[in-house]
């Protein structure tokens, strides 16, 4: 499995040792994650749930069904972010990229570096030619990350995401295609 050692953080495939760290990350960022990562948050509210979540994600990674990467501080191994390669559609040779960063680490460029790194990695897989990022128009930081990483706005997807206890939201679709 691929790991990426960068100057201020590292990117690693999810590991069975990540349960406690992931629980800590989700609990510390509950307000930050509750709207657009409700399933991840709900699956990591205590160490027992996190252990089950991590086991499932490790299995999905090995089976190439979904890839979850953690961003960690190298000195203390604390998780500071996540990048998913998910919704893999082999018939269309595409996947979705989703990402989040610890609120204390926002605006440091880590998310852009991680999205760029994992996008390049995913597009080297033999069965993925197109990556998509779905973002709400109010998430200016995420839009900037997508654009800095070469993703191009394609269209507005009407009522395509339903946050907890909210009406469906329109989401902006950004696409990155591999020239093969």
CSV table of N, CA and C in Angstrom, one decimal, residues 4-160:
chain,number,residue,atom,x,y,z
A,4,UNK,N,2.7,8.4,1.6
A,4,UNK,CA,3.4,9.5,1.0
A,4,UNK,C,3.9,10.4,2.2
A,5,UNK,N,5.2,10.5,2.3
A,5,UNK,CA,5.9,11.3,3.3
A,5,UNK,C,6.1,12.7,2.7
A,6,UNK,N,5.4,13.7,3.3
A,6,UNK,CA,5.6,15.1,2.9
A,6,UNK,C,6.3,15.9,4.0
A,7,UNK,N,6.5,17.1,3.7
A,7,UNK,CA,7.3,17.9,4.7
A,7,UNK,C,6.6,18.1,6.1
A,8,UNK,N,5.4,18.4,6.1
A,8,UNK,CA,4.7,18.7,7.4
A,8,UNK,C,3.7,17.6,7.8
A,9,UNK,N,3.4,16.7,7.0
A,9,UNK,CA,2.5,15.6,7.3
A,9,UNK,C,2.7,14.4,6.4
A,10,UNK,N,2.1,13.3,6.7
A,10,UNK,CA,2.2,12.2,5.8
A,10,UNK,C,0.7,11.7,5.5
A,11,UNK,N,0.7,11.0,4.4
A,11,UNK,CA,-0.6,10.4,3.9
A,11,UNK,C,-0.4,8.9,3.9
A,12,UNK,N,-1.3,8.2,4.6
A,12,UNK,CA,-1.3,6.8,4.7
A,12,UNK,C,-2.6,6.1,4.4
A,13,UNK,N,-2.6,4.9,3.8
A,13,UNK,CA,-3.9,4.2,3.8
A,13,UNK,C,-4.4,3.9,5.2
A,14,UNK,N,-5.7,3.9,5.4
A,14,UNK,CA,-6.2,3.6,6.7
A,14,UNK,C,-5.6,2.3,7.2
A,15,UNK,N,-5.4,2.3,8.5
A,15,UNK,CA,-4.7,1.2,9.2
A,15,UNK,C,-5.5,0.7,10.4
A,16,UNK,N,-5.5,-0.5,10.7
A,16,UNK,CA,-6.2,-1.0,11.9
A,16,UNK,C,-5.8,-0.4,13.1
A,17,UNK,N,-4.6,0.3,13.2
A,17,UNK,CA,-4.1,1.0,14.3
A,17,UNK,C,-4.7,2.4,14.5
A,18,UNK,N,-5.6,2.8,13.5
A,18,UNK,CA,-6.1,4.2,13.5
A,18,UNK,C,-7.4,4.4,14.2
A,19,UNK,N,-7.9,3.4,14.8
A,19,UNK,CA,-9.2,3.5,15.5
A,19,UNK,C,-9.3,4.7,16.5
A,20,UNK,N,-8.5,4.7,17.5
A,20,UNK,CA,-8.5,5.7,18.5
A,20,UNK,C,-8.2,7.1,17.9
A,21,UNK,N,-7.2,7.2,17.0
A,21,UNK,CA,-6.9,8.4,16.4
A,21,UNK,C,-8.0,9.0,15.6
A,22,UNK,N,-8.7,8.1,14.9
A,22,UNK,CA,-9.8,8.5,14.1
A,22,UNK,C,-11.0,9.0,14.9
A,23,UNK,N,-11.3,8.3,16.0
A,23,UNK,CA,-12.3,8.7,17.0
A,23,UNK,C,-11.9,10.1,17.5
A,24,UNK,N,-10.7,10.3,17.9
A,24,UNK,CA,-10.3,11.6,18.4
A,24,UNK,C,-10.5,12.7,17.3
A,25,UNK,N,-10.1,12.4,16.1
A,25,UNK,CA,-10.3,13.4,15.0
A,25,UNK,C,-11.7,13.8,14.8
A,26,UNK,N,-12.6,12.7,14.7
A,26,UNK,CA,-14.0,13.0,14.5
A,26,UNK,C,-14.7,13.7,15.6
A,27,UNK,N,-14.4,13.3,16.9
A,27,UNK,CA,-15.0,14.0,18.0
A,27,UNK,C,-14.5,15.5,18.1
A,28,UNK,N,-13.2,15.7,17.8
A,28,UNK,CA,-12.7,17.1,17.9
A,28,UNK,C,-13.2,18.0,16.8
A,29,UNK,N,-13.7,17.4,15.7
A,29,UNK,CA,-14.2,18.1,14.5
A,29,UNK,C,-15.6,17.9,14.3
A,30,UNK,N,-16.4,17.5,15.3
A,30,UNK,CA,-17.8,17.1,15.2
A,30,UNK,C,-18.6,18.2,14.4
A,31,UNK,N,-18.5,19.5,14.8
A,31,UNK,CA,-19.2,20.5,14.2
A,31,UNK,C,-18.8,20.7,12.7
A,32,UNK,N,-17.5,20.5,12.5
A,32,UNK,CA,-17.0,20.7,11.2
A,32,UNK,C,-17.4,19.5,10.2
A,33,UNK,N,-17.6,18.3,10.7
A,33,UNK,CA,-17.9,17.2,9.9
A,33,UNK,C,-19.4,16.9,9.8
A,34,UNK,N,-20.2,17.4,10.7
A,34,UNK,CA,-21.6,17.0,10.8
A,34,UNK,C,-22.5,17.2,9.6
A,35,UNK,N,-22.2,18.2,8.8
A,35,UNK,CA,-23.0,18.5,7.7
A,35,UNK,C,-22.7,17.7,6.4
A,36,UNK,N,-21.4,17.6,6.1
A,36,UNK,CA,-21.0,16.9,4.9
A,36,UNK,C,-20.3,15.6,5.0
A,37,UNK,N,-20.0,15.2,6.3
A,37,UNK,CA,-19.5,13.8,6.5
A,37,UNK,C,-20.3,13.2,7.7
A,38,UNK,N,-21.6,13.2,7.6
A,38,UNK,CA,-22.4,12.7,8.7
A,38,UNK,C,-22.2,11.2,9.0
A,39,UNK,N,-22.0,10.4,7.9
A,39,UNK,CA,-21.8,8.9,8.1
A,39,UNK,C,-20.5,8.6,8.8
A,40,UNK,N,-19.4,9.3,8.3
A,40,UNK,CA,-18.1,9.1,8.9
A,40,UNK,C,-18.2,9.6,10.4
A,41,UNK,N,-18.8,10.7,10.7
A,41,UNK,CA,-18.9,11.1,12.1
A,41,UNK,C,-19.7,10.1,12.9
A,42,UNK,N,-20.8,9.7,12.5
A,42,UNK,CA,-21.6,8.8,13.2
A,42,UNK,C,-20.9,7.5,13.5
A,43,UNK,N,-20.1,7.1,12.6
A,43,UNK,CA,-19.3,5.8,12.7
A,43,UNK,C,-18.1,5.9,13.6
A,44,UNK,N,-17.8,7.1,14.1
A,44,UNK,CA,-16.6,7.3,14.9
A,44,UNK,C,-16.8,8.1,16.1
A,45,UNK,N,-17.9,8.0,16.7
A,45,UNK,CA,-18.2,8.8,17.9
A,45,UNK,C,-17.7,8.2,19.2
A,46,UNK,N,-17.3,6.9,19.1
A,46,UNK,CA,-16.6,6.3,20.3
A,46,UNK,C,-15.6,5.3,19.8
A,47,UNK,N,-14.7,4.9,20.6
A,47,UNK,CA,-13.6,3.9,20.1
A,47,UNK,C,-14.1,2.6,19.6
A,48,UNK,N,-15.2,2.1,20.1
A,48,UNK,CA,-15.7,0.8,19.6
A,48,UNK,C,-16.2,1.0,18.2
A,49,UNK,N,-17.0,2.1,18.0
A,49,UNK,CA,-17.5,2.3,16.6
A,49,UNK,C,-16.3,2.6,15.7
A,50,UNK,N,-15.3,3.3,16.1
A,50,UNK,CA,-14.2,3.6,15.2
A,50,UNK,C,-13.5,2.3,14.9
A,51,UNK,N,-13.3,1.4,15.8
A,51,UNK,CA,-12.6,0.1,15.5
A,51,UNK,C,-13.4,-0.6,14.4
A,52,UNK,N,-14.7,-0.7,14.5
A,52,UNK,CA,-15.5,-1.4,13.5
A,52,UNK,C,-15.4,-0.6,12.1
A,53,UNK,N,-15.5,0.7,12.2
A,53,UNK,CA,-15.3,1.5,10.9
A,53,UNK,C,-14.0,1.3,10.3
A,54,UNK,N,-12.9,1.3,11.0
A,54,UNK,CA,-11.6,1.1,10.5
A,54,UNK,C,-11.4,-0.3,9.9
A,55,UNK,N,-11.9,-1.3,10.6
A,55,UNK,CA,-11.9,-2.7,10.0
A,55,UNK,C,-12.6,-2.7,8.7
A,56,UNK,N,-13.7,-2.1,8.6
A,56,UNK,CA,-14.5,-2.1,7.3
A,56,UNK,C,-13.7,-1.4,6.2
A,57,UNK,N,-13.1,-0.2,6.6
A,57,UNK,CA,-12.4,0.6,5.6
A,57,UNK,C,-11.1,-0.1,5.1
A,58,UNK,N,-10.4,-0.7,6.0
A,58,UNK,CA,-9.2,-1.5,5.7
A,58,UNK,C,-9.6,-2.6,4.7
A,59,UNK,N,-10.7,-3.3,5.0
A,59,UNK,CA,-11.2,-4.4,4.1
A,59,UNK,C,-11.5,-3.8,2.7
A,60,UNK,N,-12.3,-2.7,2.7
A,60,UNK,CA,-12.6,-2.1,1.4
A,60,UNK,C,-11.4,-1.7,0.6
A,61,UNK,N,-10.4,-1.2,1.3
A,61,UNK,CA,-9.2,-0.7,0.6
A,61,UNK,C,-8.5,-2.0,0.0
A,62,UNK,N,-8.4,-3.0,0.7
A,62,UNK,CA,-7.7,-4.2,0.2
A,62,UNK,C,-8.5,-4.8,-1.0
A,63,UNK,N,-9.8,-4.7,-0.9
A,63,UNK,CA,-10.7,-5.2,-2.0
A,63,UNK,C,-10.9,-4.2,-3.2
A,64,UNK,N,-10.3,-3.1,-3.0
A,64,UNK,CA,-10.4,-2.0,-4.1
A,64,UNK,C,-11.8,-1.5,-4.3
A,65,UNK,N,-12.6,-1.5,-3.2
A,65,UNK,CA,-13.9,-1.0,-3.3
A,65,UNK,C,-14.0,0.5,-2.9
A,66,UNK,N,-13.1,0.9,-2.0
A,66,UNK,CA,-13.0,2.3,-1.6
A,66,UNK,C,-11.7,2.5,-1.0
A,67,UNK,N,-11.1,3.7,-1.1
A,67,UNK,CA,-9.8,3.9,-0.6
A,67,UNK,C,-9.9,5.1,0.4
A,68,UNK,N,-9.5,4.8,1.7
A,68,UNK,CA,-9.5,5.9,2.6
A,68,UNK,C,-8.1,6.1,3.1
A,69,UNK,N,-7.6,7.4,3.0
A,69,UNK,CA,-6.3,7.8,3.4
A,69,UNK,C,-6.4,8.7,4.6
A,70,UNK,N,-5.5,8.6,5.5
A,70,UNK,CA,-5.4,9.5,6.6
A,70,UNK,C,-4.2,10.5,6.4
A,71,UNK,N,-4.4,11.7,6.9
A,71,UNK,CA,-3.3,12.7,6.9
A,71,UNK,C,-2.9,12.7,8.4
A,72,UNK,N,-1.6,12.6,8.6
A,72,UNK,CA,-1.1,12.5,10.0
A,72,UNK,C,0.1,13.4,10.2
A,73,UNK,N,0.1,14.0,11.4
A,73,UNK,CA,1.3,14.7,11.8
A,73,UNK,C,2.4,13.6,12.1
A,74,UNK,N,3.6,13.8,11.5
A,74,UNK,CA,4.6,12.7,11.7
A,74,UNK,C,5.1,12.5,13.1
A,75,UNK,N,5.2,13.6,13.9
A,75,UNK,CA,5.8,13.5,15.2
A,75,UNK,C,4.9,12.7,16.2
A,76,UNK,N,3.6,13.0,16.2
A,76,UNK,CA,2.7,12.3,17.2
A,76,UNK,C,1.7,11.4,16.6
A,77,UNK,N,1.7,11.3,15.2
A,77,UNK,CA,0.8,10.4,14.5
A,77,UNK,C,-0.7,10.8,14.6
A,78,UNK,N,-1.0,12.0,15.1
A,78,UNK,CA,-2.3,12.5,15.2
A,78,UNK,C,-2.9,12.7,13.8
A,79,UNK,N,-4.2,12.2,13.6
A,79,UNK,CA,-4.9,12.4,12.3
A,79,UNK,C,-5.3,13.8,12.2
A,80,UNK,N,-5.0,14.4,11.1
A,80,UNK,CA,-5.4,15.8,10.9
A,80,UNK,C,-6.3,16.0,9.7
A,81,UNK,N,-6.6,14.9,9.0
A,81,UNK,CA,-7.4,14.9,7.8
A,81,UNK,C,-7.7,13.6,7.2
A,82,UNK,N,-8.7,13.6,6.3
A,82,UNK,CA,-9.0,12.3,5.6
A,82,UNK,C,-9.2,12.7,4.1
A,83,UNK,N,-8.8,11.7,3.2
A,83,UNK,CA,-9.1,11.8,1.8
A,83,UNK,C,-9.7,10.4,1.4
A,84,UNK,N,-10.9,10.5,0.8
A,84,UNK,CA,-11.6,9.2,0.3
A,84,UNK,C,-11.5,9.2,-1.2
A,85,UNK,N,-11.3,8.0,-1.7
A,85,UNK,CA,-11.5,7.8,-3.1
A,85,UNK,C,-12.7,6.8,-3.1
A,86,UNK,N,-13.9,7.3,-3.4
A,86,UNK,CA,-15.1,6.5,-3.2
A,86,UNK,C,-16.0,6.5,-4.4
A,87,UNK,N,-17.2,5.9,-4.2
A,87,UNK,CA,-18.2,5.8,-5.3
A,87,UNK,C,-17.5,5.4,-6.6
A,88,UNK,N,-16.7,4.4,-6.5
A,88,UNK,CA,-15.9,3.9,-7.7
A,88,UNK,C,-16.9,3.2,-8.6
A,89,UNK,N,-17.0,3.7,-9.8
A,89,UNK,CA,-17.9,3.1,-10.8
A,89,UNK,C,-17.0,2.6,-12.0
A,90,UNK,N,-16.8,1.3,-12.0
A,90,UNK,CA,-15.9,0.7,-13.0
A,90,UNK,C,-16.5,0.7,-14.4
A,91,UNK,N,-17.8,0.7,-14.5
A,91,UNK,CA,-18.5,0.8,-15.8
A,91,UNK,C,-18.2,2.1,-16.5
A,92,UNK,N,-18.1,3.2,-15.6
A,92,UNK,CA,-17.8,4.5,-16.2
A,92,UNK,C,-16.3,4.9,-16.0
A,93,UNK,N,-15.5,4.1,-15.3
A,93,UNK,CA,-14.1,4.3,-15.0
A,93,UNK,C,-14.0,5.7,-14.3
A,94,UNK,N,-14.8,5.9,-13.3
A,94,UNK,CA,-14.7,7.1,-12.5
A,94,UNK,C,-14.9,6.8,-11.0
A,95,UNK,N,-14.5,7.8,-10.2
A,95,UNK,CA,-14.6,7.7,-8.8
A,95,UNK,C,-14.8,9.2,-8.3
A,96,UNK,N,-15.2,9.2,-7.0
A,96,UNK,CA,-15.4,10.5,-6.4
A,96,UNK,C,-14.3,10.7,-5.3
A,97,UNK,N,-13.8,11.9,-5.2
A,97,UNK,CA,-12.8,12.2,-4.1
A,97,UNK,C,-13.5,13.1,-3.1
A,98,UNK,N,-13.4,12.8,-1.9
A,98,UNK,CA,-14.0,13.6,-0.8
A,98,UNK,C,-12.9,13.8,0.3
A,99,UNK,N,-12.9,14.9,0.9
A,99,UNK,CA,-11.8,15.2,1.8
A,99,UNK,C,-12.2,16.2,2.9
A,100,UNK,N,-11.5,16.1,4.1
A,100,UNK,CA,-11.8,17.0,5.2
A,100,UNK,C,-10.5,17.2,6.0
A,101,UNK,N,-10.4,18.3,6.7
A,101,UNK,CA,-9.2,18.6,7.4
A,101,UNK,C,-9.6,19.1,8.8
A,102,UNK,N,-8.8,18.8,9.7
A,102,UNK,CA,-9.0,19.3,11.1
A,102,UNK,C,-9.1,20.8,11.1
A,103,UNK,N,-10.0,21.4,11.8
A,103,UNK,CA,-10.3,22.8,11.8
A,103,UNK,C,-9.0,23.6,12.2
A,104,UNK,N,-8.2,23.0,13.0
A,104,UNK,CA,-6.9,23.7,13.4
A,104,UNK,C,-5.9,23.7,12.3
A,105,UNK,N,-6.1,22.9,11.3
A,105,UNK,CA,-5.1,22.8,10.2
A,105,UNK,C,-5.5,23.4,8.9
A,106,UNK,N,-6.7,24.0,8.9
A,106,UNK,CA,-7.3,24.7,7.7
A,106,UNK,C,-6.4,25.8,7.3
A,107,UNK,N,-6.4,26.1,6.0
A,107,UNK,CA,-5.7,27.2,5.4
A,107,UNK,C,-4.2,27.1,5.5
A,108,UNK,N,-3.6,25.9,5.6
A,108,UNK,CA,-2.2,25.7,5.6
A,108,UNK,C,-1.7,25.1,4.3
A,109,UNK,N,-2.6,24.8,3.4
A,109,UNK,CA,-2.2,24.1,2.2
A,109,UNK,C,-2.2,22.6,2.2
A,110,UNK,N,-2.4,22.0,3.4
A,110,UNK,CA,-2.3,20.6,3.5
A,110,UNK,C,-3.4,19.9,2.6
A,111,UNK,N,-4.6,20.4,2.6
A,111,UNK,CA,-5.6,19.7,1.9
A,111,UNK,C,-5.3,19.7,0.4
A,112,UNK,N,-4.8,20.9,-0.1
A,112,UNK,CA,-4.5,20.9,-1.5
A,112,UNK,C,-3.4,19.9,-1.9
A,113,UNK,N,-2.4,19.8,-1.1
A,113,UNK,CA,-1.3,18.9,-1.3
A,113,UNK,C,-1.8,17.4,-1.3
A,114,UNK,N,-2.7,17.1,-0.3
A,114,UNK,CA,-3.2,15.8,-0.1
A,114,UNK,C,-4.1,15.4,-1.3
A,115,UNK,N,-5.0,16.4,-1.7
A,115,UNK,CA,-5.9,16.1,-2.8
A,115,UNK,C,-5.1,15.9,-4.1
A,116,UNK,N,-4.1,16.7,-4.3
A,116,UNK,CA,-3.3,16.6,-5.5
A,116,UNK,C,-2.6,15.3,-5.5
A,117,UNK,N,-2.0,14.9,-4.4
A,117,UNK,CA,-1.3,13.6,-4.3
A,117,UNK,C,-2.2,12.4,-4.5
A,118,UNK,N,-3.3,12.4,-3.9
A,118,UNK,CA,-4.2,11.2,-4.0
A,118,UNK,C,-4.9,11.2,-5.4
A,119,UNK,N,-5.1,12.4,-6.0
A,119,UNK,CA,-5.7,12.4,-7.3
A,119,UNK,C,-4.7,11.8,-8.3
A,120,UNK,N,-3.5,12.2,-8.2
A,120,UNK,CA,-2.5,11.5,-9.1
A,120,UNK,C,-2.4,10.0,-8.9
A,121,UNK,N,-2.4,9.6,-7.6
A,121,UNK,CA,-2.4,8.2,-7.3
A,121,UNK,C,-3.6,7.5,-7.9
A,122,UNK,N,-4.8,8.0,-7.7
A,122,UNK,CA,-6.0,7.4,-8.2
A,122,UNK,C,-6.0,7.3,-9.7
A,123,UNK,N,-5.6,8.3,-10.4
A,123,UNK,CA,-5.6,8.3,-11.8
A,123,UNK,C,-4.5,7.4,-12.4
A,124,UNK,N,-3.6,6.8,-11.6
A,124,UNK,CA,-2.7,5.8,-12.1
A,124,UNK,C,-3.3,4.4,-12.0
A,125,UNK,N,-4.4,4.3,-11.3
A,125,UNK,CA,-5.0,3.0,-11.2
A,125,UNK,C,-5.5,2.6,-12.6
A,126,UNK,N,-5.5,1.4,-12.9
A,126,UNK,CA,-5.8,1.0,-14.3
A,126,UNK,C,-7.3,1.2,-14.7
A,127,UNK,N,-8.2,1.3,-13.7
A,127,UNK,CA,-9.6,1.4,-14.0
A,127,UNK,C,-10.3,2.7,-13.6
A,128,UNK,N,-9.5,3.7,-13.3
A,128,UNK,CA,-10.1,5.0,-13.0
A,128,UNK,C,-9.5,6.1,-14.0
A,129,UNK,N,-10.3,6.7,-14.8
A,129,UNK,CA,-9.9,7.7,-15.7
A,129,UNK,C,-10.4,9.1,-15.4
A,130,UNK,N,-11.5,9.2,-14.5
A,130,UNK,CA,-12.1,10.4,-14.2
A,130,UNK,C,-12.3,10.5,-12.7
A,131,UNK,N,-12.0,11.6,-12.1
A,131,UNK,CA,-12.3,11.9,-10.7
A,131,UNK,C,-13.3,13.0,-10.6
A,132,UNK,N,-14.1,12.9,-9.6
A,132,UNK,CA,-15.1,14.0,-9.4
A,132,UNK,C,-15.0,14.5,-7.9
A,133,UNK,N,-15.3,15.7,-7.7
A,133,UNK,CA,-15.4,16.3,-6.4
A,133,UNK,C,-16.8,17.0,-6.4
A,134,UNK,N,-17.6,16.7,-5.4
A,134,UNK,CA,-18.8,17.4,-5.2
A,134,UNK,C,-18.7,18.4,-4.0
A,135,UNK,N,-19.0,19.6,-4.3
A,135,UNK,CA,-18.9,20.6,-3.2
A,135,UNK,C,-20.0,21.6,-3.2
A,136,UNK,N,-20.4,22.1,-2.1
A,136,UNK,CA,-21.5,23.1,-2.0
A,136,UNK,C,-20.9,24.4,-2.3
A,137,UNK,N,-21.6,25.3,-3.0
A,137,UNK,CA,-21.1,26.6,-3.4
A,137,UNK,C,-20.6,27.5,-2.3
A,138,UNK,N,-21.1,27.2,-1.1
A,138,UNK,CA,-20.7,28.0,0.0
A,138,UNK,C,-19.3,27.6,0.6
A,139,UNK,N,-18.8,26.4,0.2
A,139,UNK,CA,-17.6,25.9,0.7
A,139,UNK,C,-16.4,26.4,-0.2
A,140,UNK,N,-16.1,27.7,0.0
A,140,UNK,CA,-15.1,28.4,-0.9
A,140,UNK,C,-13.8,27.7,-0.8
A,141,UNK,N,-13.4,27.3,0.4
A,141,UNK,CA,-12.1,26.6,0.6
A,141,UNK,C,-12.0,25.4,-0.2
A,142,UNK,N,-13.0,24.6,-0.2
A,142,UNK,CA,-13.0,23.3,-0.9
A,142,UNK,C,-13.0,23.6,-2.4
A,143,UNK,N,-13.7,24.6,-2.9
A,143,UNK,CA,-13.7,24.9,-4.3
A,143,UNK,C,-12.3,25.3,-4.7
A,144,UNK,N,-11.6,26.1,-3.9
A,144,UNK,CA,-10.3,26.5,-4.2
A,144,UNK,C,-9.4,25.3,-4.3
A,145,UNK,N,-9.5,24.4,-3.4
A,145,UNK,CA,-8.7,23.2,-3.4
A,145,UNK,C,-8.9,22.4,-4.7
A,146,UNK,N,-10.2,22.2,-5.1
A,146,UNK,CA,-10.5,21.5,-6.4
A,146,UNK,C,-9.8,22.2,-7.5
A,147,UNK,N,-10.0,23.5,-7.6
A,147,UNK,CA,-9.4,24.3,-8.7
A,147,UNK,C,-7.9,24.3,-8.8
A,148,UNK,N,-7.3,24.4,-7.6
A,148,UNK,CA,-5.8,24.4,-7.5
A,148,UNK,C,-5.3,23.0,-8.0
A,149,UNK,N,-6.0,22.0,-7.8
A,149,UNK,CA,-5.6,20.6,-8.2
A,149,UNK,C,-6.0,20.3,-9.6
A,150,UNK,N,-6.5,21.3,-10.4
A,150,UNK,CA,-6.8,21.0,-11.8
A,150,UNK,C,-8.2,20.5,-12.1
A,151,UNK,N,-9.0,20.4,-11.1
A,151,UNK,CA,-10.4,20.0,-11.4
A,151,UNK,C,-11.1,21.2,-12.0
A,152,UNK,N,-12.0,20.9,-13.0
A,152,UNK,CA,-12.8,21.9,-13.7
A,152,UNK,C,-14.2,21.8,-13.3
A,153,UNK,N,-14.9,22.9,-13.1
A,153,UNK,CA,-16.3,22.9,-12.9
A,153,UNK,C,-17.0,22.4,-14.1
A,154,UNK,N,-18.0,21.5,-13.9
A,154,UNK,CA,-18.7,20.9,-15.0
A,154,UNK,C,-20.2,21.3,-14.9
A,155,UNK,N,-20.8,21.2,-13.8
A,155,UNK,CA,-22.3,21.5,-13.7
A,155,UNK,C,-22.7,21.5,-12.3
A,156,UNK,N,-23.9,22.1,-12.1
A,156,UNK,CA,-24.6,22.1,-10.8
A,156,UNK,C,-25.5,20.9,-10.8
A,157,UNK,N,-25.4,20.0,-9.8
A,157,UNK,CA,-26.2,18.9,-9.6
A,157,UNK,C,-27.4,19.2,-8.7
A,158,UNK,N,-28.6,19.4,-9.2
A,158,UNK,CA,-29.7,19.9,-8.4
A,158,UNK,C,-30.1,18.8,-7.3
A,159,UNK,N,-30.2,19.3,-6.1
A,159,UNK,CA,-30.7,18.6,-5.0
A,159,UNK,C,-30.1,17.2,-4.9
A,160,UNK,N,-28.7,17.2,-5.0
A,160,UNK,CA,-28.0,15.9,-5.0
A,160,UNK,C,-27.4,15.4,-3.7
